[in-house]
CSV table of C-alpha atoms and ligand atoms in Angstrom, one decimal:
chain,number,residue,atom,x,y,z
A,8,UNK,CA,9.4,-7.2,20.7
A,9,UNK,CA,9.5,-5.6,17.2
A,10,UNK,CA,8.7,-2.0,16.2
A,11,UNK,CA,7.1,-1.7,13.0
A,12,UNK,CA,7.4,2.2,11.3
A,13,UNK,CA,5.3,3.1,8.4
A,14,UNK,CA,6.6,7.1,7.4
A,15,UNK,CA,5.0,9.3,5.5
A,16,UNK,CA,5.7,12.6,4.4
A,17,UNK,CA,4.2,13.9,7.3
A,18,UNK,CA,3.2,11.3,9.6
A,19,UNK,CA,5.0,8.3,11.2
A,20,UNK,CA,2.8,5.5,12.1
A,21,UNK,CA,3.9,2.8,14.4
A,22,UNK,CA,2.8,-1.0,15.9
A,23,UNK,CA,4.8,-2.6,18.2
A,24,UNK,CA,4.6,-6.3,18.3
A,25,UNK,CA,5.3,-9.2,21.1
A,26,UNK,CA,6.3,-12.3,19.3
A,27,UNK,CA,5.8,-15.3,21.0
A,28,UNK,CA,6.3,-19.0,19.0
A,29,UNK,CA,5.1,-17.5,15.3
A,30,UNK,CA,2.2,-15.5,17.4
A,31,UNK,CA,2.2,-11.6,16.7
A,32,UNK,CA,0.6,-9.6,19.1
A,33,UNK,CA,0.3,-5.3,18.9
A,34,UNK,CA,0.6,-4.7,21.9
A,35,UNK,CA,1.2,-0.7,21.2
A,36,UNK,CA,0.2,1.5,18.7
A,37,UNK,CA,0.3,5.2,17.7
A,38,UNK,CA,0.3,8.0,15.3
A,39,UNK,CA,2.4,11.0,14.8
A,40,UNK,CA,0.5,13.7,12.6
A,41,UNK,CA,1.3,17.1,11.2
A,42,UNK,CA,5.3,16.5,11.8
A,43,UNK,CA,6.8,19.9,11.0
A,44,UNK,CA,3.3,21.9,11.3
A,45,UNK,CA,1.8,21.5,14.4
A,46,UNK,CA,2.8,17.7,15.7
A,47,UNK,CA,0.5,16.0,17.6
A,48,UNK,CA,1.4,12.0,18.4
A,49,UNK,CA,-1.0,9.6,20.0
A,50,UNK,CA,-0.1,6.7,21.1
A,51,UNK,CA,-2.5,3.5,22.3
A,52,UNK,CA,-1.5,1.3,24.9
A,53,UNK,CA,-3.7,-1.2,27.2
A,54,UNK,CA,-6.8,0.8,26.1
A,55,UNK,CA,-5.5,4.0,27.1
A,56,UNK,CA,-4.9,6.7,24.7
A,57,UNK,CA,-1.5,9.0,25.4
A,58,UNK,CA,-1.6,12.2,23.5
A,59,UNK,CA,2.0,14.8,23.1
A,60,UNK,CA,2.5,17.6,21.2
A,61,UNK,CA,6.7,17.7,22.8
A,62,UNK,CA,8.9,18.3,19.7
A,63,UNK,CA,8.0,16.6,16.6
A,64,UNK,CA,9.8,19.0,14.3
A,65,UNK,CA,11.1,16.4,11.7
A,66,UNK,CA,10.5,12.4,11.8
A,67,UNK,CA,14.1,12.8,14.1
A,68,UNK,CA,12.4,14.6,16.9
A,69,UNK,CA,9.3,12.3,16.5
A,70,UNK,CA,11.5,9.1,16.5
A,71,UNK,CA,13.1,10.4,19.9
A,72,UNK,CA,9.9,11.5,21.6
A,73,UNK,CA,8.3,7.8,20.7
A,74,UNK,CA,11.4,5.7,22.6
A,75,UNK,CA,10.8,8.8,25.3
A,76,UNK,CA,6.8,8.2,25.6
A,77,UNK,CA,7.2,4.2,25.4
A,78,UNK,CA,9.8,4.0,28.4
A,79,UNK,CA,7.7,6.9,30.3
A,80,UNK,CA,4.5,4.6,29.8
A,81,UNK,CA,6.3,1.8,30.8
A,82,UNK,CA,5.5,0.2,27.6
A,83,UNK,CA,9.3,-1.3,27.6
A,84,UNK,CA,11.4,-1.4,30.7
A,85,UNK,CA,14.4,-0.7,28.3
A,86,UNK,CA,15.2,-0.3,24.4
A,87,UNK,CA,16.9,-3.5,24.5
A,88,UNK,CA,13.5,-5.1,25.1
A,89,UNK,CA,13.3,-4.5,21.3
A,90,UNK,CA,14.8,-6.8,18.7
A,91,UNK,CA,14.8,-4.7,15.5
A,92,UNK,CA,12.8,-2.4,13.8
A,93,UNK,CA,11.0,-3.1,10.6
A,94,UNK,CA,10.3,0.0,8.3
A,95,UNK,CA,8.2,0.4,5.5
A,96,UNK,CA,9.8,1.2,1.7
A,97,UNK,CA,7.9,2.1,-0.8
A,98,UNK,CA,10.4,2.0,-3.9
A,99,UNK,CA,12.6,-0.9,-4.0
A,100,UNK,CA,13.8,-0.8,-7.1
A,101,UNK,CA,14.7,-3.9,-9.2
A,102,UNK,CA,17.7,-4.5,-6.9
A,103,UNK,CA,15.5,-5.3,-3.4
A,104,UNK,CA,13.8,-8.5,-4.6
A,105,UNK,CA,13.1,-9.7,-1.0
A,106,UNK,CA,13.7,-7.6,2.5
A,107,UNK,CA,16.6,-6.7,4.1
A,108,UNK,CA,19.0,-6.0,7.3
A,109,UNK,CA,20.2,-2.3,6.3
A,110,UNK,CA,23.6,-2.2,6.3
A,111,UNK,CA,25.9,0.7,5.6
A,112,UNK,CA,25.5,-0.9,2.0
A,113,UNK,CA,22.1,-1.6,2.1
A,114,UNK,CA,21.2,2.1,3.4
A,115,UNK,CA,23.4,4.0,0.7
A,116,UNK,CA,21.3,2.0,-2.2
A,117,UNK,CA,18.2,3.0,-0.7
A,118,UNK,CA,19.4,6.3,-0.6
A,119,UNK,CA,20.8,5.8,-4.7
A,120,UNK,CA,16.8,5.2,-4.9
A,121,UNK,CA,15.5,8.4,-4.3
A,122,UNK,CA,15.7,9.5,-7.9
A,123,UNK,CA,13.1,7.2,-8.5
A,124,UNK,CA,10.9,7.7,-5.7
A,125,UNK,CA,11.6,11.2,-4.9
A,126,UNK,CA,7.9,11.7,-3.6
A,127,UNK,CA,8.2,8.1,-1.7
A,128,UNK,CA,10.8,7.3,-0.3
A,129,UNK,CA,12.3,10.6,2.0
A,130,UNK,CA,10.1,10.3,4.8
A,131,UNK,CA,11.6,6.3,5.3
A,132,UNK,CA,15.1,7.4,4.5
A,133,UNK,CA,14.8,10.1,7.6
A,134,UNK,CA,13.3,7.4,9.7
A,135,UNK,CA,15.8,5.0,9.6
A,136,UNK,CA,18.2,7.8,9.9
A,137,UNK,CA,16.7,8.7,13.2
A,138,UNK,CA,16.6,5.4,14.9
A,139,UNK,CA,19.9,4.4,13.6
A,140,UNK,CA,21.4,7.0,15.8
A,141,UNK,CA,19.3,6.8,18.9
A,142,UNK,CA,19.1,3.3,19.0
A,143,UNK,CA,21.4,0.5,18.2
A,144,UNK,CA,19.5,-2.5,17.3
A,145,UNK,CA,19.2,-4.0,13.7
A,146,UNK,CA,17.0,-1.8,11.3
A,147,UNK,CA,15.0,-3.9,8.5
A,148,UNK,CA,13.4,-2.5,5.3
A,149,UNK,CA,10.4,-4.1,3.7
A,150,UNK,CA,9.7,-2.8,0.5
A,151,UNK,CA,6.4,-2.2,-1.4
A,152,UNK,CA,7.9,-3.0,-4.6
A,153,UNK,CA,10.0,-6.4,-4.0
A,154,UNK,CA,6.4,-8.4,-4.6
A,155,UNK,CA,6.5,-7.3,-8.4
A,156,UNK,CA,9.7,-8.6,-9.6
A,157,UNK,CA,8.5,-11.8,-10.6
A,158,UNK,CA,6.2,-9.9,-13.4
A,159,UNK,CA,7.7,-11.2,-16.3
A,160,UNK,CA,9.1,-8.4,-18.8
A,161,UNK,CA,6.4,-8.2,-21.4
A,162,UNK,CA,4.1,-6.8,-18.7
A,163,UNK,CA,6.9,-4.5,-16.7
A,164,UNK,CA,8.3,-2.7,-19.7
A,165,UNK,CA,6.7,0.1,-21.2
A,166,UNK,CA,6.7,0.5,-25.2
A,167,UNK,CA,9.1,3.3,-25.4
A,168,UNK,CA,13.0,3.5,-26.3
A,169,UNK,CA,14.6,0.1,-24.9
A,170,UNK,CA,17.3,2.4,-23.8
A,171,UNK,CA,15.0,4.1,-21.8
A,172,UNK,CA,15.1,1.3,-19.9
A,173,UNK,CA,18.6,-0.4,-19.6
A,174,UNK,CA,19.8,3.3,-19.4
A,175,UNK,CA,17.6,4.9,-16.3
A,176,UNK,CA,15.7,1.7,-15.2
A,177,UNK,CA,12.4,3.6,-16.5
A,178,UNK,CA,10.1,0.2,-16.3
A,179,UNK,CA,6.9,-1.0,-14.0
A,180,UNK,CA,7.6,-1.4,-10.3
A,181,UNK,CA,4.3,-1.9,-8.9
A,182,UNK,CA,3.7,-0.5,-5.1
A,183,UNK,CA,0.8,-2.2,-2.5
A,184,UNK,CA,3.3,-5.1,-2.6
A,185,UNK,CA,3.5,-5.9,1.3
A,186,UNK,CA,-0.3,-5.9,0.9
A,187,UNK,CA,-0.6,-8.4,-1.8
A,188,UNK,CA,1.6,-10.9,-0.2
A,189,UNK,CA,-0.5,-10.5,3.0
A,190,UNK,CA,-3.6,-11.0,1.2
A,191,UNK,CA,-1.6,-13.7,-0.9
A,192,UNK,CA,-0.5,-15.8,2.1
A,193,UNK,CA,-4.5,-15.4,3.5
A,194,UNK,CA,-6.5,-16.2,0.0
A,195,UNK,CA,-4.2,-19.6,0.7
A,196,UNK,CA,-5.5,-20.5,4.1
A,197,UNK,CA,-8.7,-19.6,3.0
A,198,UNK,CA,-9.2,-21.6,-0.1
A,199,UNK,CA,-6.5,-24.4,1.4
A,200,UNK,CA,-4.0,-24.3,-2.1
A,201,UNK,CA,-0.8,-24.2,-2.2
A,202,UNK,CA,1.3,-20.9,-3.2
A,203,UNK,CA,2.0,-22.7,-6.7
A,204,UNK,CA,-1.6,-23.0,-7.6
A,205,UNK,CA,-3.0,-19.7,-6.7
A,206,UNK,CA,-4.6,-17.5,-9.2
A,207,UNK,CA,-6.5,-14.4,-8.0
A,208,UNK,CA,-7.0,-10.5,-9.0
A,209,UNK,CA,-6.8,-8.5,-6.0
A,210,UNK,CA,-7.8,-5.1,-5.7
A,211,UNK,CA,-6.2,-2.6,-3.3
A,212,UNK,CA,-8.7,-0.1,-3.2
A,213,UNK,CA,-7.2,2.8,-0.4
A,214,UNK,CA,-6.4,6.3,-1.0
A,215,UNK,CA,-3.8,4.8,-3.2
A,216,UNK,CA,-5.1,2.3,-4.9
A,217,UNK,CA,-4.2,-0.4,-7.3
A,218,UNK,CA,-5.0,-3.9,-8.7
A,219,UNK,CA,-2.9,-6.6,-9.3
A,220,UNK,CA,-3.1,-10.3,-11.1
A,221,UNK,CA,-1.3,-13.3,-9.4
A,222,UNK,CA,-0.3,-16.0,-11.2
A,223,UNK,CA,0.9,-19.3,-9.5
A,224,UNK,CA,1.3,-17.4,-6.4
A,225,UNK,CA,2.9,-14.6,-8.0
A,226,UNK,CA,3.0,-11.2,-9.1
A,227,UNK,CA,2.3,-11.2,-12.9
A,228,UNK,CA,1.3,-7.5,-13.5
A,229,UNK,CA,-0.6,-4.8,-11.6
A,230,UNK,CA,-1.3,-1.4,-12.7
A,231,UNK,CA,0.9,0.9,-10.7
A,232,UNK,CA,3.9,1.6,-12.9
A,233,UNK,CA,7.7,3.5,-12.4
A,234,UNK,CA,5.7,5.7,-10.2
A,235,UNK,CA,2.3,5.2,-8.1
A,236,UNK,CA,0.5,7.6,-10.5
A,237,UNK,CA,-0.1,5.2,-13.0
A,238,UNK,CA,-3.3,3.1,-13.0
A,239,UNK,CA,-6.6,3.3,-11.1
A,240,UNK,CA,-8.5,6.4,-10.0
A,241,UNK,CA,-7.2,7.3,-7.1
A,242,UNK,CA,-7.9,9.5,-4.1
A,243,UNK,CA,-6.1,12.4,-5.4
A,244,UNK,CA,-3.8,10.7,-8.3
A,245,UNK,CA,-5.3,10.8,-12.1
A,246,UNK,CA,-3.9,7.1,-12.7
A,247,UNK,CA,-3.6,6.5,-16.8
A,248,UNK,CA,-3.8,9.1,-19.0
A,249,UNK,CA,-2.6,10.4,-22.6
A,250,UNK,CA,1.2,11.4,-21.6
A,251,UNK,CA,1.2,14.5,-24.0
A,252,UNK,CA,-1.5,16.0,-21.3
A,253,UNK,CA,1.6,17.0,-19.5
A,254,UNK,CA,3.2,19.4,-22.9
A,255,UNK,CA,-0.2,20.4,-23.7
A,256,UNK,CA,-1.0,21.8,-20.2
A,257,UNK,CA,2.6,23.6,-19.7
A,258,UNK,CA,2.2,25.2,-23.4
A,259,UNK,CA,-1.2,26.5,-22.8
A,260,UNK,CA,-0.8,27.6,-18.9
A,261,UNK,CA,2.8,27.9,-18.4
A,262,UNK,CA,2.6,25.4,-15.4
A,263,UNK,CA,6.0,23.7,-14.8
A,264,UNK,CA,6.7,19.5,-15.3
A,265,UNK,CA,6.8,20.0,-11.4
A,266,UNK,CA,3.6,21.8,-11.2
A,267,UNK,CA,2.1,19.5,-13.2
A,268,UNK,CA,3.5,16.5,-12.0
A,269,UNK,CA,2.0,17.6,-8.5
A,270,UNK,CA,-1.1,18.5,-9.7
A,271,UNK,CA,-1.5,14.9,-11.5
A,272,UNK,CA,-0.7,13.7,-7.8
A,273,UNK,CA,-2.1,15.8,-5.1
A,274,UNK,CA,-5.4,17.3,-7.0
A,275,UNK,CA,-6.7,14.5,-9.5
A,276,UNK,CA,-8.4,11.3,-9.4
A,277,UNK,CA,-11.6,11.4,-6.9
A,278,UNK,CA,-10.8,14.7,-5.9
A,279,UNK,CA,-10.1,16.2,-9.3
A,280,UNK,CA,-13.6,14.9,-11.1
A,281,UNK,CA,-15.9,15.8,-8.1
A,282,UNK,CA,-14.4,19.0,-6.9
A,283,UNK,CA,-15.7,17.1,-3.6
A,284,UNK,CA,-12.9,15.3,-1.7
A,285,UNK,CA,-10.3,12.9,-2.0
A,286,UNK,CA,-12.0,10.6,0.4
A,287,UNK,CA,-14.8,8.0,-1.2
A,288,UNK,CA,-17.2,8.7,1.5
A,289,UNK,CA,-17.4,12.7,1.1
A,290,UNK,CA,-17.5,11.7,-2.3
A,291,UNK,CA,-20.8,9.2,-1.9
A,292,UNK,CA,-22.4,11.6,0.2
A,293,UNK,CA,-22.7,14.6,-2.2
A,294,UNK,CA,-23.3,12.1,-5.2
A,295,UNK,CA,-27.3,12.3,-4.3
A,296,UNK,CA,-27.0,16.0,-5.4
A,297,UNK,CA,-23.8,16.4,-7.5
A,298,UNK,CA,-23.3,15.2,-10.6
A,299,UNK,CA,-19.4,15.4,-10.4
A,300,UNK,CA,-19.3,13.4,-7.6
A,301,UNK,CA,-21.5,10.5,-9.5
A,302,UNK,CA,-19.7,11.0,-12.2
A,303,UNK,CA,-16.4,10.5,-10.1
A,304,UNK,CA,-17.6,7.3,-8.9
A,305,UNK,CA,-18.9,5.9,-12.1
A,306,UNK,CA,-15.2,7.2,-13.8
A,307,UNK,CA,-13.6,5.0,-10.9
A,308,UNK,CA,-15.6,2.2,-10.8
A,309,UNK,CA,-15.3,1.5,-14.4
A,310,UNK,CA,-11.2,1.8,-14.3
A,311,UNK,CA,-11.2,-0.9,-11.7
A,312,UNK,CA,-13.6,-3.2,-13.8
A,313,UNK,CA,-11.3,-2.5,-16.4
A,314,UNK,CA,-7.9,-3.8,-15.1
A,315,UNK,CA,-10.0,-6.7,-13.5
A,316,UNK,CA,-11.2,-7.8,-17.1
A,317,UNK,CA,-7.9,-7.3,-18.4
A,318,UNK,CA,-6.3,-9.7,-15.4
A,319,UNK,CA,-8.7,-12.0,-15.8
A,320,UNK,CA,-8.1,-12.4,-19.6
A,321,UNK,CA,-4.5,-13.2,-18.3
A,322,UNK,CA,-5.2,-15.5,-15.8
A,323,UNK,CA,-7.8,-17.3,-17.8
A,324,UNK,CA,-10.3,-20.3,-16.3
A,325,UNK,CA,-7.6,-20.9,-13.7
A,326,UNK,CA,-8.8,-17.7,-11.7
A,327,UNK,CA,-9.6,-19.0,-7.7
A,328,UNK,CA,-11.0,-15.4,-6.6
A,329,UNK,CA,-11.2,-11.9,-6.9
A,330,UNK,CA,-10.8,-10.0,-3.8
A,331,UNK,CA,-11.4,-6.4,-2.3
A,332,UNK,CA,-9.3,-4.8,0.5
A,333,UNK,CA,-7.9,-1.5,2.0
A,334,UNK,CA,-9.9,1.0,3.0
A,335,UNK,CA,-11.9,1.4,0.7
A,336,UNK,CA,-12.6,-2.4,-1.2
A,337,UNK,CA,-12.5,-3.8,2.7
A,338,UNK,CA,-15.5,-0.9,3.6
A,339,UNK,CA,-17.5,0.4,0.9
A,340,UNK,CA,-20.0,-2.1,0.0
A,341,UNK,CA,-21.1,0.5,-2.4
A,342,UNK,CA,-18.0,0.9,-4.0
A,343,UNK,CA,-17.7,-2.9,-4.3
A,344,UNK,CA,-20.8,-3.2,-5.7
A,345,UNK,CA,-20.5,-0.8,-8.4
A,346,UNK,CA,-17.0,-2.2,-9.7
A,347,UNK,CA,-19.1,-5.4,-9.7
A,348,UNK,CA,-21.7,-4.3,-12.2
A,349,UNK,CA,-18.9,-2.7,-14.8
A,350,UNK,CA,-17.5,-6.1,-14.7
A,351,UNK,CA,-20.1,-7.4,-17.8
A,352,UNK,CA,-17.7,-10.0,-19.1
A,353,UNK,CA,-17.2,-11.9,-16.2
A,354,UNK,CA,-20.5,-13.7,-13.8
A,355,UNK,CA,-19.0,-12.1,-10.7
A,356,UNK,CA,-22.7,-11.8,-9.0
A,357,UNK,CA,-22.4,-10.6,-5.9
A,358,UNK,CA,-25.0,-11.4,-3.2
A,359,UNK,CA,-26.2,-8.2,-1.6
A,360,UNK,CA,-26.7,-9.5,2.0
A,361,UNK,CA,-22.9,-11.1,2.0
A,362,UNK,CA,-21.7,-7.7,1.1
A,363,UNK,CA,-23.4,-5.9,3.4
A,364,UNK,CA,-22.3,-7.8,6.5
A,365,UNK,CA,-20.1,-7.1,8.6
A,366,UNK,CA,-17.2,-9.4,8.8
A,367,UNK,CA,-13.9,-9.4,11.0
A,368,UNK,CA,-11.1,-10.7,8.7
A,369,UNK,CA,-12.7,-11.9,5.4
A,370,UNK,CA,-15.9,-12.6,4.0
A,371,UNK,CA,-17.2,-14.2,0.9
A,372,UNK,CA,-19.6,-11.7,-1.1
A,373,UNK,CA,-20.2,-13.5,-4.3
A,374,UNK,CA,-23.7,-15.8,-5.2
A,375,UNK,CA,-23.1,-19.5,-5.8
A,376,UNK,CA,-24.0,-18.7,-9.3
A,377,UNK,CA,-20.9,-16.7,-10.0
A,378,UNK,CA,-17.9,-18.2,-12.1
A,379,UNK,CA,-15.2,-16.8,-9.8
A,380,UNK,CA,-16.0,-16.4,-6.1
A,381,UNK,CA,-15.1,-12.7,-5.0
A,382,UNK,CA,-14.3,-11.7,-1.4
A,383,UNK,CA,-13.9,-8.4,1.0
A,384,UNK,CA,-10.1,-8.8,3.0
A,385,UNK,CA,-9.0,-7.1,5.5
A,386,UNK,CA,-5.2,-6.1,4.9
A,387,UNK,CA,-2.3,-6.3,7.2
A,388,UNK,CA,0.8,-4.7,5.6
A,389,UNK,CA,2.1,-4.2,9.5
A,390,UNK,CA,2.1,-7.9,10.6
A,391,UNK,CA,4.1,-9.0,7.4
A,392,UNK,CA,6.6,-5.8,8.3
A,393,UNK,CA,6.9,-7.7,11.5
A,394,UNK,CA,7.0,-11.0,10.7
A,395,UNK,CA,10.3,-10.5,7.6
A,396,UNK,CA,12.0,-8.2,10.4
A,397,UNK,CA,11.5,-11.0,13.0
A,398,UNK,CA,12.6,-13.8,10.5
A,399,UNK,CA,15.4,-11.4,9.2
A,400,UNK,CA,17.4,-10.6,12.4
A,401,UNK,CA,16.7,-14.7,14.1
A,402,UNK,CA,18.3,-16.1,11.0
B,29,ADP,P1,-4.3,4.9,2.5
B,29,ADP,O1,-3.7,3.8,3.4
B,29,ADP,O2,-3.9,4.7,1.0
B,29,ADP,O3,-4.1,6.3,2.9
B,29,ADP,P2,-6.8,3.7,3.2
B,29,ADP,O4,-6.5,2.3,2.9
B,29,ADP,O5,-6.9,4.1,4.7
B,29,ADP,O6,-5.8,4.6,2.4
B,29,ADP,O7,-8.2,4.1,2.5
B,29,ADP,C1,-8.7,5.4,2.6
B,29,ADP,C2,-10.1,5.4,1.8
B,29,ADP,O8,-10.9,4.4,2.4
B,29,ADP,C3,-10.8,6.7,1.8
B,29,ADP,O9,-11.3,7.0,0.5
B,29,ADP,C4,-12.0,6.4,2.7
B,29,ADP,O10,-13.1,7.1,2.4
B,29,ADP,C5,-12.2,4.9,2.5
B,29,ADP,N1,-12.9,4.3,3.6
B,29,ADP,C6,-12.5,4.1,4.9
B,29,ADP,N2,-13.5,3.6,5.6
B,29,ADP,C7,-14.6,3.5,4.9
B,29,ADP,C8,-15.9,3.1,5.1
B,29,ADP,N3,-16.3,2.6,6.3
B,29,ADP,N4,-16.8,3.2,4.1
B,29,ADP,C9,-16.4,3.7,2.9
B,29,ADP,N5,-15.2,4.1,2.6
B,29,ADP,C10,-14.3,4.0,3.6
């Protein structure tokens, strides 16, 4: 068995696997909430549902009540019935190019990291932490960033001082990677071409979202930058805008580069524009009778179609398919839709009943009549956790 753990600032979701001859099976799966407010963790087993609100003061305490609650269940017979964990990292820097066993070595770097991901990568850090000391079998960090260090330098570095770069590594990372490669590997079964010949413009459309173009199988760019901030409209993130927003907003309301920096984060994007919500469907639902909110939709829909021309323009004739997925691209047949029609460079004509459907992994949404066929993915960022933490510790 292999327990996957995806922490977040407040949360800690988990899946635990059975792997049987390359077949991955959840057999388990839960989610701690409100950590440090008012924890409450269920967990899903054999179509039961297991709720505890024991101590889950810090991801520590809720590490130690999950190997509590999966031995109580009878989930696992013992902790040794589990052959590594495999965490989630969102910042990688340029040094994790693939995922790893963490080592003492290992651990300290990602730890050196933290500068650049201050917002990211804490929760991970006090995960591992945890299960380090309660348990003593190999932990193994799959990053979010190591899918983006084959973009080639003319699309990571940003036009600023050189020696902003060689001097405080300030460059694109690009997050969403464990996604990509997921949807990477399944656009190649799908279309049956190999890894060297793929070309597609995927859109990770969640909460956090972002798009990115892959050439010969490969990241080439995507719109996240240093930090997840940059790029798309998100749920609550502004994505691009003029840098000098951030001096002009201090000098004319005091705010600090913090305040700012947090408000850019936690009260822009979908949220910011509609005054509404940070999630898409709040935001649909009061566009019939709020202009913000249509206006949010319309702001967001017409940044996606943007990056896709852009990719496209990179990627040329050779483009195999465009394709939707995360929460959002993978539900909103709406949102897909409107994306769709700000793309007015590109045939991309999507047929309505296709995107409508419903569909259980993929589904192809485009018309015969459009140049590039575009499809709706579902996303497994867990099974690909499992899979380089199996692969990792069975070398
Ligand atoms: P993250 O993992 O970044 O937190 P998700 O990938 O879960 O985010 O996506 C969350 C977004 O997906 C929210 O804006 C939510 O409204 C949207 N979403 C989820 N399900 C649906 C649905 N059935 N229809 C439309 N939007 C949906």
């Amino acid at each position: 068995m292999i327990l996957v753990i995806n922490a977040g600032s407040s949360s800690m979701k988990f899946q635990l696997y059975k792997v049987t001859n390359n077949n991955y099976e959840v057999i388990c799966k839960g989610l701690a909430e409100r950590i440090n407010i008012d924890g409450i963790f269920t967990i899903k087993f054999n179509g039961q549902e297991f709720q505890t609100n024991e101590d889950l003061s810090d991801h520590s305490a809720t590490a130690k009540v999950l190997i509590a609650k999966l031995k109580e269940h009878k989930i696992i017979q013992d902790f040794s019935d589990i052959q590594g964990i495999g965490h989630r990292i969102v910042h990688g820097g340029e040094k994790f190019t693939q995922s790893t066993v963490i080592t003492d070595e290992v651990f300290a770097e990602i730890k050196r990291m933290v500068t650049l991901a201050p917002l990211h990568n804490p929760p991970a850090i006090a995960a591992i932490e945890a299960f380090r000391r309660i348990v003593s079998v190999p932990n193994v960090a799959v990053f979010d960033t190591s899918f983006h260090t084959t973009i080639p330098e003319e699309n990571y570095l940003y036009s600023v001082p050189y020696e902003w770069y060689t001097e405080h590594q300030v460059r694109r990372y690009g997050f969403h990677g464990i996604s990509y490669r997921y949807i990477t590997k399944r656009l190649r079964e799908v279309l049956q071409k190999p890894a060297a010949n793929l070309n597609a413009i995927i859109c990770h459309l969640g909460n956090g979202a972002s798009v990115c173009a892959v050439k010969n199988g490969k990241s080439f760019n995507t719109s996240m930058g240093l930090t997840p901030l940059e790029g798309l409209i998100m749920g609550t993130r502004s994505g691009d805008i003029d840098p000098s927003i951030h001096q002009f907003i201090a000098s004319q309301t005091g705010a600090s580069l913090d305040d700012i920096t947090n408000t850019l984060n936690k009260k822009s994007g979908l949220l910011g524009i509609s005054g509404v919500s940070s999630d898409l469907r709040d935001v649909f639902k009061s566009s019939k009778d709020n202009s913000r909110s249509q206006l949010a939709l319309t702001m967001s829909a017409k940044r996606i179609a943007k990056y896709i021309v852009d990719y496209a323009n990179d990627l040329g004739t050779k483009l195999d398919a465009v394709v939707f997925t995360a929460g959002i691209g993978e539900n909103s047949s709406e949102m897909r839709q409107l994306v769709i029609n700000e793309v007015k460079l590109l045939n991309l004509e999507l047929s309505t009943q296709a995107n409508q459907s419903s569909y259980e992994n993929e589904i192809l949404i485009s018309t015969p009549h459009a140049s590039y066929p575009v499809y709706a993915m579902r996303t497994n960022e867990e099974v690909m956790i499992c899979e380089d933490t199996y692969h990792l510790i069975n070398k």
